Short mmCIF file of C-alpha atoms in Angstrom, two decimals:
data_model
loop_
_atom_site.label_atom_id
_atom_site.label_comp_id
_atom_site.label_asym_id
_atom_site.label_seq_id
_atom_site.Cartn_x
_atom_site.Cartn_y
_atom_site.Cartn_z
CA MET A 1 90.26 183.64 86.35
CA LYS A 2 90.06 186.99 88.08
CA LYS A 3 92.86 188.09 90.39
CA ASP A 4 90.66 188.01 93.51
CA ILE A 5 89.64 184.41 92.72
CA LYS A 6 93.27 183.40 92.22
CA LYS A 7 94.20 184.75 95.64
CA SER A 8 91.25 183.16 97.44
CA LEU A 9 91.76 179.62 96.11
CA SER A 10 94.27 177.29 97.67
CA LEU A 11 96.92 175.55 95.62
CA GLY A 12 94.97 172.31 95.82
CA ASP A 13 91.75 174.01 94.70
CA LEU A 14 93.51 175.47 91.68
CA ALA A 15 95.13 172.14 90.80
CA SER A 16 91.81 170.31 91.12
CA LYS A 17 90.36 172.48 88.33
CA LEU A 18 92.96 171.30 85.81
CA PRO A 19 91.61 167.83 84.92
CA ALA A 20 88.18 169.18 83.95
CA LEU A 21 89.71 171.99 81.91
CA ILE A 22 92.09 169.61 80.15
CA ASP A 23 89.23 167.18 79.41
CA LYS A 24 87.11 170.02 78.03
CA LEU A 25 89.94 171.12 75.75
CA ALA A 26 90.55 167.56 74.53
CA ALA A 27 86.81 167.07 73.89
CA ALA A 28 86.66 170.30 71.87
CA GLU A 29 89.66 169.19 69.78
CA LYS A 30 88.06 165.80 69.17
CA ASP A 31 84.71 167.36 68.23
CA ILE A 32 86.30 169.70 65.71
CA ALA A 33 88.38 166.88 64.22
CA GLN A 34 85.21 164.80 63.80
CA GLN A 35 83.40 167.69 62.13
CA MET A 36 86.34 168.15 59.77
CA ALA A 37 86.33 164.44 58.90
CA VAL A 38 82.61 164.56 58.04
CA LEU A 39 83.09 167.61 55.81
CA LYS A 40 86.08 166.04 54.10
CA LYS A 41 84.19 162.81 53.47
CA GLN A 42 81.33 164.75 51.89
CA GLY A 43 83.79 166.44 49.55
CA LEU A 44 85.53 169.79 49.49
CA ILE A 45 86.11 172.09 46.57
CA TYR A 46 88.60 174.89 46.95
CA ALA A 47 87.64 177.17 44.10
CA LYS A 48 85.87 180.39 43.25
CA PRO A 49 82.73 180.38 41.15
CA HIS A 50 82.76 182.14 37.81
CA TRP A 51 79.62 182.56 35.77
CA ARG A 52 80.00 182.77 32.01
CA ASN A 53 77.17 184.65 30.33
CA GLY A 54 75.37 184.57 33.68
CA LYS A 55 74.35 181.00 32.90
CA TYR A 56 77.28 178.57 32.95
CA LEU A 57 79.22 177.90 36.13
CA TYR A 58 82.96 177.40 36.05
CA LEU A 59 85.14 176.73 39.07
CA LEU A 60 88.41 178.63 39.21
CA HIS A 61 90.79 176.62 41.35
CA PRO A 62 93.72 178.27 43.15
CA THR A 63 96.90 178.47 41.14
CA LYS A 64 99.94 176.46 42.07
CA ALA A 65 103.47 177.65 41.41
CA GLY A 66 104.51 176.93 37.85
CA GLU A 67 101.11 175.57 36.81
CA LYS A 68 98.21 177.04 34.91
CA ARG A 69 95.04 177.86 36.77
CA ILE A 70 92.54 175.03 36.52
CA ARG A 71 89.11 176.00 35.24
CA GLU A 72 86.51 173.35 35.79
CA TYR A 73 83.26 173.44 33.85
CA VAL A 74 80.18 172.70 35.95
CA GLY A 75 77.51 173.83 33.52
CA SER A 76 73.99 175.08 33.99
CA GLU A 77 72.27 172.05 35.52
CA SER A 78 70.90 173.06 38.90
CA ASP A 79 71.83 169.81 40.67
CA LYS A 80 75.48 170.09 39.57
CA ILE A 81 75.57 173.77 40.53
CA GLU A 82 74.08 173.03 43.96
CA ALA A 83 76.57 170.21 44.53
CA ALA A 84 79.52 172.43 43.57
CA GLU A 85 78.29 175.31 45.74
CA ALA A 86 77.76 172.96 48.70
CA ALA A 87 81.28 171.56 48.31
CA MET A 88 82.74 175.08 48.19
CA LEU A 89 80.80 175.99 51.34
CA ARG A 90 82.11 172.84 53.06
CA ALA A 91 85.65 173.85 52.09
CA THR A 92 85.13 177.25 53.71
CA GLN A 93 83.71 175.61 56.85
CA TYR A 94 86.61 173.14 56.89
CA THR A 95 89.12 176.00 56.74
CA GLU A 96 87.40 177.77 59.65
CA LEU A 97 87.46 174.55 61.68
CA GLU A 98 91.17 174.16 60.89
CA LYS A 99 91.78 177.62 62.34
CA ARG A 100 89.78 176.82 65.48
CA LEU A 101 91.60 173.52 65.90
CA GLN A 102 94.95 175.26 65.53
CA LYS A 103 93.96 177.75 68.25
CA LEU A 104 93.01 174.91 70.59
CA GLN A 105 96.26 173.11 69.85
CA ASN A 106 98.17 176.32 70.61
CA VAL A 107 96.34 176.63 73.94
CA ALA A 108 97.18 173.00 74.75
CA SER A 109 100.83 173.54 73.85
CA GLU A 110 101.06 176.71 75.94
CA GLY A 111 99.32 174.98 78.85
CA ARG A 112 101.70 172.03 78.57
CA LYS A 113 104.69 174.39 78.81
CA ASP A 114 103.13 176.17 81.79
CA LEU A 115 102.52 172.85 83.55
CA VAL A 116 106.12 171.79 82.96
CA ASP A 117 107.23 175.10 84.45
CA ALA A 118 104.91 174.57 87.44
CA ILE A 119 106.26 171.06 88.02
CA GLU A 120 109.82 172.37 87.88
CA THR A 121 108.89 175.10 90.36
CA PHE A 122 107.41 172.61 92.83
CA THR A 123 110.40 170.26 92.61
CA ARG A 124 112.89 172.99 93.61
CA TRP A 125 112.11 173.08 97.31
#
């Protein structure tokens, strides 16, 4: 909100805006969580594609401490390649949704703290 709007609204007007904003935030969190569930159900592959001889697809999975890197052979069949590429794309989308959800959760947490502070302020009189 702009400073001039903040000054022109009464305390009650400002407080009346909170339920709609809180509902909007909760709805956005729920929507992202649902999108993530759909992607996860469809299958995620966290790997990088590697083409051997420009013909055979391998998936190079991230390394884990103390373990060898997993190389998964996909082959040259177009349906298997398409499925693997789609699953890798879903994993990327899932990661982006995780970041957005984390941002929303941070906003909710910060707002919760601010509301607690506001309640404490109003109970001091």
